[in-house]
PDB file of C-alpha atoms in Angstrom:
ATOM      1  CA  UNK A 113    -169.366 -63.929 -97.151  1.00 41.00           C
ATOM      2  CA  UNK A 114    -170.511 -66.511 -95.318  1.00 40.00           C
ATOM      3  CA  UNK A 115    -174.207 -66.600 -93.872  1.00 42.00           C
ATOM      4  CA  UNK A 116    -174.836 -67.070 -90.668  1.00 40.00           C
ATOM      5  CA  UNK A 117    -176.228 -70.413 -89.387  1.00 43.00           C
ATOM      6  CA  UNK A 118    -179.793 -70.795 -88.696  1.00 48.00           C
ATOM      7  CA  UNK A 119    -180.705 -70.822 -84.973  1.00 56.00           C
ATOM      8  CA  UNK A 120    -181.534 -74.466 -83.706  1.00 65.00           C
ATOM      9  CA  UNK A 121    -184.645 -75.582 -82.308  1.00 65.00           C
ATOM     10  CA  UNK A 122    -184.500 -75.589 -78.222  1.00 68.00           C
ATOM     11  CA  UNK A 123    -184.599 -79.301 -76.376  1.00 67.00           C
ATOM     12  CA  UNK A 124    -188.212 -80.324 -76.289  1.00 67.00           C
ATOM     13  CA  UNK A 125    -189.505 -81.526 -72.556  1.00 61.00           C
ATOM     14  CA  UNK A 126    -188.381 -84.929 -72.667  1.00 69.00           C
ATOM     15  CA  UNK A 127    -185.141 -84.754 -74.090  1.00 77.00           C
ATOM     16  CA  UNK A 128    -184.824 -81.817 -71.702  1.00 76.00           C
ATOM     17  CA  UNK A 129    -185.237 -84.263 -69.065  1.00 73.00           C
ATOM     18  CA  UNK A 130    -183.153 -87.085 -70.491  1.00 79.00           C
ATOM     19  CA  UNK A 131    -180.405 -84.882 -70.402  1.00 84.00           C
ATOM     20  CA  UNK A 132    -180.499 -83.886 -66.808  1.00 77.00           C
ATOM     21  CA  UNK A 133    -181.739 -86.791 -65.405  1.00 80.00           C
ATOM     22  CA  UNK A 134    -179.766 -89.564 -67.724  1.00 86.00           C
ATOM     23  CA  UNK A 135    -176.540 -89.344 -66.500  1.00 88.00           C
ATOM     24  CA  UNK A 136    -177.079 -89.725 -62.742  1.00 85.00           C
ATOM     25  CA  UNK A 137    -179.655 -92.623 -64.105  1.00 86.00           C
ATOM     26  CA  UNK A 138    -176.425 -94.287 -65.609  1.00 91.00           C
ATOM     27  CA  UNK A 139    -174.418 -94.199 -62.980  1.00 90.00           C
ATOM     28  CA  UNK A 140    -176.925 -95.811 -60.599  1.00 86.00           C
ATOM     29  CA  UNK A 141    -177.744 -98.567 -63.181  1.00 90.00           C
ATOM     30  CA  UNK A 142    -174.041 -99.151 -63.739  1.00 92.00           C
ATOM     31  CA  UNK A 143    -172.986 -99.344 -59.919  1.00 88.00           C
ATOM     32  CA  UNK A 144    -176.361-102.032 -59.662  1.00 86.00           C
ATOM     33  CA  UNK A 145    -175.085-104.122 -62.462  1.00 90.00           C
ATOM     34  CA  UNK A 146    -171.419-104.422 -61.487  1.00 91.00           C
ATOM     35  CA  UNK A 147    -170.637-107.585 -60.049  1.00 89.00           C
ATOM     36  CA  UNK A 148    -167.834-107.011 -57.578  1.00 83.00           C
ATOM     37  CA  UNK A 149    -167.206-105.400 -54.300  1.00 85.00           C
ATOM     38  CA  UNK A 150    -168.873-101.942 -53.331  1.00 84.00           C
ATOM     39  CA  UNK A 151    -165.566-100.197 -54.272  1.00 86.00           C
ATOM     40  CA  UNK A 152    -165.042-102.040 -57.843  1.00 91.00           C
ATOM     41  CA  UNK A 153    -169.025-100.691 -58.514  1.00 90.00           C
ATOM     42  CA  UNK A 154    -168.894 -97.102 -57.313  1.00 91.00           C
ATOM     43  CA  UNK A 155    -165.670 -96.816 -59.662  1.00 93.00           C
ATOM     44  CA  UNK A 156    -167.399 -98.563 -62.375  1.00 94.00           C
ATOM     45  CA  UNK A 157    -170.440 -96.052 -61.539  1.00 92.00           C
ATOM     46  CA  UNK A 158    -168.516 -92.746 -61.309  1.00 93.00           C
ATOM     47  CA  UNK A 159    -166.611 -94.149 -64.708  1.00 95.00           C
ATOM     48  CA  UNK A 160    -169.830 -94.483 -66.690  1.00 94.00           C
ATOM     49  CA  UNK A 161    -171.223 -90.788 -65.115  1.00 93.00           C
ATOM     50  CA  UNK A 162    -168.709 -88.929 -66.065  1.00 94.00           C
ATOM     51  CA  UNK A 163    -169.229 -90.567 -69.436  1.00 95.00           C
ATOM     52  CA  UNK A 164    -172.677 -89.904 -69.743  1.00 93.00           C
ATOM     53  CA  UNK A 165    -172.300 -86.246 -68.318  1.00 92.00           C
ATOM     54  CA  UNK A 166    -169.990 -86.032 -71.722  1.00 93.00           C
ATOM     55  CA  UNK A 167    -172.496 -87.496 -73.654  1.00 94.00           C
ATOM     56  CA  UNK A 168    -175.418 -84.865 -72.350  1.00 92.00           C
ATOM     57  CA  UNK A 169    -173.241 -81.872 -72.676  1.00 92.00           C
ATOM     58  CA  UNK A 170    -172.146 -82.789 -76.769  1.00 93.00           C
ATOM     59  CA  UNK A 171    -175.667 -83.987 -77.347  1.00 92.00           C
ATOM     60  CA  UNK A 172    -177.057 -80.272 -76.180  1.00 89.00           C
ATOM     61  CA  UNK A 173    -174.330 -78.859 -77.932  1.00 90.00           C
ATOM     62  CA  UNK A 174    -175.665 -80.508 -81.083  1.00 91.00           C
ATOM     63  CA  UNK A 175    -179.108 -80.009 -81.119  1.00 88.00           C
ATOM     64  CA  UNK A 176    -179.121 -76.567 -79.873  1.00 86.00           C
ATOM     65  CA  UNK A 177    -175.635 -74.868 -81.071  1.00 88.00           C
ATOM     66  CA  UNK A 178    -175.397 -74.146 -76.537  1.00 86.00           C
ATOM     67  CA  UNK A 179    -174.421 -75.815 -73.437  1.00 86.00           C
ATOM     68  CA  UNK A 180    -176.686 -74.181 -70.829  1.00 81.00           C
ATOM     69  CA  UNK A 181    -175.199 -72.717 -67.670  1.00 81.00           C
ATOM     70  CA  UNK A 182    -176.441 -75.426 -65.225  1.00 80.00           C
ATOM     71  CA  UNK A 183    -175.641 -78.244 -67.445  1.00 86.00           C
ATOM     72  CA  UNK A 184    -171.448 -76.609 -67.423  1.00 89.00           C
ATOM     73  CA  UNK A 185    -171.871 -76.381 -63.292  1.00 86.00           C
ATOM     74  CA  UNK A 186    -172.905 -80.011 -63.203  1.00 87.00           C
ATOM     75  CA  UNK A 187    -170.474 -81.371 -66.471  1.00 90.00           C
ATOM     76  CA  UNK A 188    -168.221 -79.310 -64.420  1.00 92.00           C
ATOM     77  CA  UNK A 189    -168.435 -80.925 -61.065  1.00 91.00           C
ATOM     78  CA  UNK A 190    -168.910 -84.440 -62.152  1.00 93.00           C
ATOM     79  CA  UNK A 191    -165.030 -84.618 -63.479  1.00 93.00           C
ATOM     80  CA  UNK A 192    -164.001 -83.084 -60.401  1.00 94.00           C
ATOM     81  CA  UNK A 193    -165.595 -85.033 -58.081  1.00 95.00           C
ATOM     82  CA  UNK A 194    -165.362 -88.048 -60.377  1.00 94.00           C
ATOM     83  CA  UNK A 195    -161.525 -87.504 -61.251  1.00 94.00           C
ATOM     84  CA  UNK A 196    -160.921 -87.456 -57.352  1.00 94.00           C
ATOM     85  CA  UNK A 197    -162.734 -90.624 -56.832  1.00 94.00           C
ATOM     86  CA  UNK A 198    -161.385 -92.521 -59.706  1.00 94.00           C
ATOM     87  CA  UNK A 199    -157.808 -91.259 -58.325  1.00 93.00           C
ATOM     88  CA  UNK A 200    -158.077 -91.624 -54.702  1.00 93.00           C
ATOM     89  CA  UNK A 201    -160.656 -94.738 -55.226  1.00 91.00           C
ATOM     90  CA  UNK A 202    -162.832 -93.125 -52.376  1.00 93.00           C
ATOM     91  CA  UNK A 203    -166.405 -92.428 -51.821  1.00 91.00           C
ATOM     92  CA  UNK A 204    -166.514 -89.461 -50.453  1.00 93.00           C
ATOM     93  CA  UNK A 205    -165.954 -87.490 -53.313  1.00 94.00           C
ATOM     94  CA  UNK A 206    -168.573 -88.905 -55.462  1.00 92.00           C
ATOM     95  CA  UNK A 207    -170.987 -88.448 -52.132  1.00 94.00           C
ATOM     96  CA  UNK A 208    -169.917 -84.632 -51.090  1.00 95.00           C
ATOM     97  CA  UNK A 209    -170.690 -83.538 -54.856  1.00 92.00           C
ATOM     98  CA  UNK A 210    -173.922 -82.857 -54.326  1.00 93.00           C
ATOM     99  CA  UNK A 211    -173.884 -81.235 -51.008  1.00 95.00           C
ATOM    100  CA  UNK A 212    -171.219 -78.735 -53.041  1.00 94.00           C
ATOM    101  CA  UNK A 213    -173.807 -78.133 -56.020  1.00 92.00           C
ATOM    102  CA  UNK A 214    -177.025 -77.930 -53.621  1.00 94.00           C
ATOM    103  CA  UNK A 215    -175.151 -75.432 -51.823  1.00 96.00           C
ATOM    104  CA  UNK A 216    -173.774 -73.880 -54.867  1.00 93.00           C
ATOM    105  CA  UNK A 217    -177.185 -73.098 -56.487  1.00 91.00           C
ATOM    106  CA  UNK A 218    -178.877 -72.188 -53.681  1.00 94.00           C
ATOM    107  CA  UNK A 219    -175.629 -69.617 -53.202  1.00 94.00           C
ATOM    108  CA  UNK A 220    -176.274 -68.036 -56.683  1.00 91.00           C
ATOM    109  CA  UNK A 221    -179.745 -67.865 -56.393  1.00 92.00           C
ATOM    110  CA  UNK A 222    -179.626 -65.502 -53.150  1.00 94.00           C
ATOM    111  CA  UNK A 223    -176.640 -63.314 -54.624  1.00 93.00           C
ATOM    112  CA  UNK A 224    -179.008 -63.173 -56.909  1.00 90.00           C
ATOM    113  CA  UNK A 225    -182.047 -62.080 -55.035  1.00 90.00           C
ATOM    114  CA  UNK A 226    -179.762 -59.866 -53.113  1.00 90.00           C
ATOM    115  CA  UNK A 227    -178.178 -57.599 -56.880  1.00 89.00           C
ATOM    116  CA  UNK A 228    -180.972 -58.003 -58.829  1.00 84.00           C
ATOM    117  CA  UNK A 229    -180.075 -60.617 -61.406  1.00 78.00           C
ATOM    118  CA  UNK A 230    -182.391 -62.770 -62.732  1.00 73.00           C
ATOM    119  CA  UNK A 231    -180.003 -66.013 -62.321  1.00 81.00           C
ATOM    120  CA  UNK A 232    -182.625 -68.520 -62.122  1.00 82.00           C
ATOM    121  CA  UNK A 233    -184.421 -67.753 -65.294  1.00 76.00           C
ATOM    122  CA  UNK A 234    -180.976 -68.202 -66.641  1.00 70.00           C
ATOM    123  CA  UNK A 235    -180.396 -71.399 -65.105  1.00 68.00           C
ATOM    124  CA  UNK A 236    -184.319 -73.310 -66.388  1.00 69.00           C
ATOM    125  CA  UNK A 237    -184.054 -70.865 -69.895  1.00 56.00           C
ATOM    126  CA  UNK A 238    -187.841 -71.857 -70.995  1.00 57.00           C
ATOM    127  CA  UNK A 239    -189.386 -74.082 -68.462  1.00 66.00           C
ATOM    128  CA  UNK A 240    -191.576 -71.462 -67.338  1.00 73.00           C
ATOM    129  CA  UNK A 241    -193.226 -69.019 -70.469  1.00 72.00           C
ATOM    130  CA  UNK A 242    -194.609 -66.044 -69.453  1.00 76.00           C
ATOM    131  CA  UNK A 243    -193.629 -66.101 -65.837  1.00 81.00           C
ATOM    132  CA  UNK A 244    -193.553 -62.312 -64.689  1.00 83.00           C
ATOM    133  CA  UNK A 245    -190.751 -60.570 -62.656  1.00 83.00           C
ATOM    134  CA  UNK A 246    -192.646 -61.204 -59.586  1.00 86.00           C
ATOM    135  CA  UNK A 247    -192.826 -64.875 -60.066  1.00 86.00           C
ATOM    136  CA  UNK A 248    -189.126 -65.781 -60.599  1.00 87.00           C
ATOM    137  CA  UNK A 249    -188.295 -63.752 -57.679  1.00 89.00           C
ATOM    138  CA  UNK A 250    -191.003 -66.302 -55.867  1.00 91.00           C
ATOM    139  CA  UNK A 251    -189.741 -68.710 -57.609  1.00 90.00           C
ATOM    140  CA  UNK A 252    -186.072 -68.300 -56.942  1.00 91.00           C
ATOM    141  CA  UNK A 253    -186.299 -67.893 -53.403  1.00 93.00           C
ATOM    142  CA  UNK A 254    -188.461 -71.316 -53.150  1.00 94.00           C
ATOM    143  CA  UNK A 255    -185.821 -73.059 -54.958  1.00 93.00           C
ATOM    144  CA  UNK A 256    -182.877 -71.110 -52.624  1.00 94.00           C
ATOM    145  CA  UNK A 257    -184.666 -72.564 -50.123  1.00 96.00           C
ATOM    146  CA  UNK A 258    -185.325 -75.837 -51.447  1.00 96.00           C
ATOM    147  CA  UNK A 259    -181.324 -76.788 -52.511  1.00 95.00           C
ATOM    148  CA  UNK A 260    -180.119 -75.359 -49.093  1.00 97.00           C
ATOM    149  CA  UNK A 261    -182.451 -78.108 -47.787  1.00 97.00           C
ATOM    150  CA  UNK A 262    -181.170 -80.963 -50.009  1.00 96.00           C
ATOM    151  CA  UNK A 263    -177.459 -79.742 -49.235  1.00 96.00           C
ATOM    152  CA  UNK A 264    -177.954 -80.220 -45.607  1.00 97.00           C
ATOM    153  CA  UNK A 265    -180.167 -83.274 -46.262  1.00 97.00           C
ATOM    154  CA  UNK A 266    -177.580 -84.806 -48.599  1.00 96.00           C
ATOM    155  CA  UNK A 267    -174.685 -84.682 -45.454  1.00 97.00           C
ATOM    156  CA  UNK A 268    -176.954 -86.246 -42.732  1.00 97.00           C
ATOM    157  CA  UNK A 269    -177.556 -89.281 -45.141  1.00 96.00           C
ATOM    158  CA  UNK A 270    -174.116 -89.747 -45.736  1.00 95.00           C
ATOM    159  CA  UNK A 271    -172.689 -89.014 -42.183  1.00 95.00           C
ATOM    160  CA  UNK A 272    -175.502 -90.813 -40.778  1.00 95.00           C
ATOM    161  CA  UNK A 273    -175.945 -94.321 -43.031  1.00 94.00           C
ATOM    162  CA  UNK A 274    -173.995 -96.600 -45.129  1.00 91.00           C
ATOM    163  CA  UNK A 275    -173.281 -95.892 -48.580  1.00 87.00           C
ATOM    164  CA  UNK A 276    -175.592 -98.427 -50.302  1.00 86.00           C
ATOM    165  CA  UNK A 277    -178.185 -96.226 -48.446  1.00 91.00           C
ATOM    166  CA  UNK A 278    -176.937 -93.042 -49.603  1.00 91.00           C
ATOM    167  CA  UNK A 279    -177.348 -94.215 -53.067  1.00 87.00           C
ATOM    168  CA  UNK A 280    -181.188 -95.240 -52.513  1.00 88.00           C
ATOM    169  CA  UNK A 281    -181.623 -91.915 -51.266  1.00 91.00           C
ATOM    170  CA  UNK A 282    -180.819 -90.235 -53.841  1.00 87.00           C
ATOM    171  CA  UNK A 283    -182.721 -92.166 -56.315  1.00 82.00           C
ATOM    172  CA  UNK A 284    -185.300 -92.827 -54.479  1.00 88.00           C
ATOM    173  CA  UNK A 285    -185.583 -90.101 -51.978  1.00 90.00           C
ATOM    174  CA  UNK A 286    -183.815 -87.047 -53.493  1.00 90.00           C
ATOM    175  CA  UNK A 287    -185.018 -87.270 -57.472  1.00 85.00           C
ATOM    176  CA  UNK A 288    -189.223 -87.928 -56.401  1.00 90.00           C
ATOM    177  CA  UNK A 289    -188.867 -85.170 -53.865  1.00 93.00           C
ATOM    178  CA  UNK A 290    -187.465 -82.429 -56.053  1.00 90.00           C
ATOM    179  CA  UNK A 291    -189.906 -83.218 -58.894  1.00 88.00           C
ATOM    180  CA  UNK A 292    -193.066 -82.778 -55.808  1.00 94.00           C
ATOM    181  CA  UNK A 293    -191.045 -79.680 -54.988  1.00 94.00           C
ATOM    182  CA  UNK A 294    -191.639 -78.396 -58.948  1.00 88.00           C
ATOM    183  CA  UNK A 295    -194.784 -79.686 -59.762  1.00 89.00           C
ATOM    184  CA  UNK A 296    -196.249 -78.405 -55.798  1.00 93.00           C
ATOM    185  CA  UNK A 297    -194.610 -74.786 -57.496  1.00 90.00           C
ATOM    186  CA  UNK A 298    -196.850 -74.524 -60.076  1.00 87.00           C
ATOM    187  CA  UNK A 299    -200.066 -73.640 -58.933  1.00 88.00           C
ATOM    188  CA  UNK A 300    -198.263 -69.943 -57.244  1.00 87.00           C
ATOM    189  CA  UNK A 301    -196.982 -69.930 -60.597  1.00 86.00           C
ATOM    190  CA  UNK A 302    -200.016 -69.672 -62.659  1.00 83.00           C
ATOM    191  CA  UNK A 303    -201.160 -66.241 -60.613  1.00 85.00           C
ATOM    192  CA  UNK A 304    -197.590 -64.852 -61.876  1.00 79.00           C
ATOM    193  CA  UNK A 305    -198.331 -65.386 -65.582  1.00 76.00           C
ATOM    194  CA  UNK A 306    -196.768 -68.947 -66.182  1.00 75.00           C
ATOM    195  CA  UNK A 307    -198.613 -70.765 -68.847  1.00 71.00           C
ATOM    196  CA  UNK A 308    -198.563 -74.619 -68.138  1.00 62.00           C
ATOM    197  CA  UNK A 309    -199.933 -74.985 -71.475  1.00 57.00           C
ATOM    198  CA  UNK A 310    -196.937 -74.402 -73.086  1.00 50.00           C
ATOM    199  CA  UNK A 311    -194.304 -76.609 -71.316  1.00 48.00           C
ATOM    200  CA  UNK A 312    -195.785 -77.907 -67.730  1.00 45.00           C
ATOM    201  CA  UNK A 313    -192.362 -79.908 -67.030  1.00 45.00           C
ATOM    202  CA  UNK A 314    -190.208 -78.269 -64.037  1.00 47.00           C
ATOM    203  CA  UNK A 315    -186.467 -78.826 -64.022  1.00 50.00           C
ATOM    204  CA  UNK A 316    -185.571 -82.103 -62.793  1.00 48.00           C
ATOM    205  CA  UNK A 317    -182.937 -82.411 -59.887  1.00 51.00           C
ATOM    206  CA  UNK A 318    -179.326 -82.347 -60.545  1.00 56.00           C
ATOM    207  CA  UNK A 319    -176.455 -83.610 -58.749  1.00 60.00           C
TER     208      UNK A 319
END
């Protein structure tokens, strides 16, 4: 009989955040560096994301024998708002994806609230050890809160400026502000158990 393979070590902080964060890193750098016209760089840049997504997903896969749930809603939408833009060569795909996944989450999380299921501890697995009942449901309804905000956020921008804007915003504006948003989190945190000891890095942004 065959044994049973030994359970893998879970993603350390860093790589953690090189997985959520490296994709949507590449695509930015790639759309920067090709020469071109706008279109010729956001298909270059959607190209190389999708890539990358593929790349995070198979390296979690690897190291940890699991793809977690958020990282198959994000894999997920990145080839179907990335297929659409490759095939209709339009931005508004690529720039309405993360209104969908802001929304998305921040959908889940309440159905969540509202039957009793502890979705976002499912969602950030072990960013937060020893976080008590009380806190994720704290927690969760902070970070409802927080991606209904960036949904609504995310369609002003792109209604309201260009789309070399739109993608400044979102590294520059979206990315610092939902790190502040974790990090400003953690102090409530620590009166619901959390130890910041063991792992004091929140869940980066995704989208």
């Amino acid at each position: 009989m065959t044994a049973p393979a030994p359970n893998k070590a879970p993603l350390g902080a860093g790589q953690r955040l090189a997985i959520d964060i490296g994709p949507i890193a590449i695509f930015f750098l790639v759309n920067y560096l090709t020469p071109g016209l706008d279109l010729v760089k956001l298909l270059a840049g959607t190209a190389a994301f999708m890539i990358a997504s593929i790349a995070a997903m198979v390296y979690s896969l690897v190291r940890t024998g699991r793809i977690s749930p958020m990282l198959w809603l994000t894999g997920i939408l990145v080839f179907v708002f990335g297929g659409l833009t490759l095939y209709f060569h339009d931005k508004y795909f690529i720039q309405v994806k993360p209104t969908v996944i802001y929304a998305m989450l921040s959908a889940i999380l309440i159905f969540g609230l509202v039957t009793g299921r502890p979705f976002l501890s499912l969602f950030l697995e072990a960013a937060y050890p020893g976080l008590n009942d009380a806190g994720w449901r704290r927690l969760t309804i902070n970070w409802a809160a927080f991606f209904a905000f960036l949904a609504v956020l995310n369609e002003i921008v792109r209604h309201e400026f260009s789309y070399g804007f739109w993608l400044g915003f979102k590294l520059w504006g979206v990315i610092p502000l939902t790190l502040l948003f974790a990090f400003a989190n953690i102090p409530m945190l620590m009166k619901y158990g959390f130890n910041v000891g063991d792992d004091d890095t929140p869940p980066p942004e995704n989208g």
